[in-house]
Coordinates of C-alpha atoms in Angstrom, one line a residue:
L2 CA -99.7 72.6 23.8
I3 CA -96.6 70.7 24.9
F4 CA -98.4 67.4 25.1
I5 CA -99.9 67.8 21.6
T6 CA -96.4 68.7 20.3
S7 CA -95.0 65.6 22.0
L8 CA -97.7 63.5 20.4
L9 CA -96.8 64.8 17.0
L10 CA -93.1 64.4 17.6
G11 CA -93.5 60.8 18.9
S12 CA -95.7 59.8 16.0
T13 CA -93.3 61.4 13.5
I14 CA -90.3 59.7 15.0
T15 CA -92.0 56.3 14.9
I16 CA -93.4 56.7 11.4
S17 CA -90.2 58.0 9.8
S18 CA -87.7 55.7 11.5
N19 CA -86.0 52.7 10.0
H20 CA -84.2 51.6 13.2
W21 CA -86.0 49.8 16.0
V22 CA -84.6 51.9 18.8
M23 CA -85.9 55.1 17.2
A24 CA -89.3 53.5 16.6
W25 CA -89.5 52.4 20.2
T26 CA -88.5 55.9 21.4
G27 CA -91.3 57.4 19.4
L28 CA -93.8 54.9 20.8
E29 CA -92.6 55.8 24.3
I30 CA -92.9 59.5 23.7
N31 CA -96.4 59.0 22.6
T32 CA -97.3 57.0 25.7
L33 CA -95.8 59.6 28.0
A34 CA -97.4 62.5 26.2
V35 CA -101.0 61.0 26.4
L36 CA -100.9 60.1 30.0
P37 CA -101.4 63.6 31.4
L38 CA -104.2 64.1 28.9
I39 CA -106.0 61.0 30.2
S40 CA -105.6 61.9 33.9
K41 CA -106.3 65.6 33.4
S42 CA -109.6 65.6 35.2
H43 CA -108.2 64.2 38.5
H44 CA -111.1 61.9 38.9
P45 CA -110.4 58.5 40.3
R46 CA -111.7 56.9 37.1
A47 CA -109.4 59.0 35.0
V48 CA -106.4 58.0 37.2
E49 CA -107.4 54.4 36.9
A50 CA -107.6 54.7 33.1
A51 CA -104.2 56.4 32.9
T52 CA -102.7 53.6 35.0
K53 CA -104.2 50.9 32.8
Y54 CA -103.1 52.7 29.7
F55 CA -99.5 53.1 31.1
L56 CA -99.2 49.4 32.1
V57 CA -100.5 48.0 28.8
Q58 CA -98.5 50.4 26.7
A59 CA -95.3 49.8 28.8
A60 CA -95.8 46.0 28.4
A61 CA -96.3 46.3 24.7
S62 CA -93.3 48.6 24.3
T63 CA -91.2 46.1 26.2
L64 CA -92.3 43.4 23.8
V65 CA -91.5 45.6 20.8
L66 CA -88.0 46.1 22.2
F67 CA -87.6 42.4 23.0
S68 CA -88.7 41.3 19.6
S69 CA -86.3 43.7 17.9
M70 CA -83.4 42.6 20.1
T71 CA -84.2 39.0 19.4
N72 CA -84.3 39.6 15.7
A73 CA -81.0 41.6 15.9
W74 CA -79.4 38.7 17.9
H75 CA -80.3 36.2 15.2
T76 CA -79.9 38.3 12.1
G77 CA -77.5 41.1 13.1
Q78 CA -80.0 43.7 11.7
W79 CA -81.7 46.5 13.6
D80 CA -83.5 47.7 10.4
I81 CA -87.3 47.6 10.7
T82 CA -87.8 46.1 7.3
Q83 CA -85.4 43.2 8.1
M84 CA -87.6 41.4 10.7
T85 CA -87.0 37.9 9.5
H86 CA -86.8 35.7 12.6
P87 CA -90.2 33.9 13.1
T88 CA -90.2 34.2 16.9
S89 CA -89.4 37.9 16.7
S90 CA -92.2 38.4 14.2
L91 CA -94.7 36.6 16.4
I92 CA -93.7 38.7 19.5
L93 CA -93.9 41.8 17.4
T94 CA -97.4 40.9 16.2
A95 CA -98.5 40.4 19.8
A96 CA -96.9 43.7 20.9
L97 CA -98.5 45.8 18.1
S98 CA -101.8 44.0 18.8
M99 CA -101.6 45.1 22.4
K100 CA -100.8 48.7 21.3
L101 CA -103.7 48.7 18.9
G102 CA -106.2 47.0 21.2
L103 CA -106.9 44.1 18.8
V104 CA -109.0 41.1 19.9
P105 CA -106.9 39.0 22.1
F106 CA -105.5 42.1 23.8
H107 CA -108.6 44.4 23.6
F108 CA -109.9 44.4 27.2
W109 CA -108.0 47.5 28.3
F110 CA -109.3 49.8 25.6
P111 CA -113.0 50.2 26.5
E112 CA -112.0 50.8 30.1
V113 CA -109.5 53.4 29.3
L114 CA -112.0 55.2 27.0
Q115 CA -114.5 55.1 29.8
G116 CA -112.2 56.9 32.1
S117 CA -111.1 59.6 29.7
S118 CA -112.7 62.6 28.2
L119 CA -114.4 62.5 24.8
M120 CA -111.6 64.4 23.0
T121 CA -108.9 62.2 24.6
G122 CA -110.9 59.2 23.7
L123 CA -111.1 60.4 20.1
L124 CA -107.3 61.0 20.2
L125 CA -106.7 57.4 21.6
S126 CA -109.0 55.9 19.0
T127 CA -107.5 57.6 16.0
A128 CA -104.2 59.4 16.1
M129 CA -102.6 57.0 18.6
K130 CA -103.2 54.1 16.2
F131 CA -101.1 55.5 13.4
P132 CA -97.6 54.6 14.7
P133 CA -98.3 50.9 15.5
I134 CA -100.2 50.5 12.2
T135 CA -97.2 52.0 10.4
L136 CA -94.9 49.5 12.1
L137 CA -97.3 46.7 11.0
Y138 CA -97.2 48.0 7.5
M139 CA -93.4 48.2 7.5
T140 CA -93.0 44.7 8.8
S141 CA -95.9 43.2 6.9
Q142 CA -93.7 41.1 4.5
S143 CA -92.4 39.0 7.5
L144 CA -95.5 38.8 9.6
N145 CA -98.0 35.9 9.5
P146 CA -100.8 37.0 7.2
S147 CA -103.3 34.4 8.4
L148 CA -102.8 35.5 12.0
L149 CA -103.2 39.2 11.1
T150 CA -106.3 38.4 9.0
T151 CA -107.8 36.3 11.9
M152 CA -107.1 39.1 14.4
A153 CA -108.6 41.7 12.1
I154 CA -111.8 39.7 11.4
L155 CA -112.2 38.9 15.1
S156 CA -111.6 42.5 16.1
A157 CA -114.3 43.8 13.6
A158 CA -116.8 41.1 14.7
L159 CA -116.3 41.4 18.4
G160 CA -116.1 45.2 18.3
G161 CA -119.4 45.3 16.4
W162 CA -121.0 42.8 18.7
M163 CA -119.8 44.5 21.9
G164 CA -120.8 47.9 20.4
L165 CA -124.4 46.8 20.4
N166 CA -124.4 46.7 24.2
Q167 CA -123.0 50.2 24.6
T168 CA -125.2 53.1 25.8
Q169 CA -122.6 55.8 26.0
T170 CA -121.0 57.8 23.1
R171 CA -117.4 57.0 24.1

């Protein structure tokens, strides 16, 4: 119950924030809340999946914090909607792509799903995507639309192509 409450709290903080530090805090609460759910079975594969998830999410959260600090350095704004520096926007796109598991940064996602239970995999595939997608939506006016479109098309194409080779439900 406490992990589900933490997931709801982290998602709510990220979705409702307009300051980068609060959005980052919500993303970190989500990451720390889902780790025990992934490694709940105490199977070596689950522990490996939790470790991979933690490393990828920590790297992506670091990039989110770095892009927001770079933007604040250049513009003096910590507001999420004021992401105007081009380098910060590119780093933020990479960070949110890592969190979402989009094409250039997608290799961790099937392995984490393989090591987690079906309900945890469902949670990772749906509810854990809302906060990064919300951040993408809030910063969409300053992100590169051709890069986002390319990543979306490649993710859909590669996901469908790799899905043909799958034999398991997860």
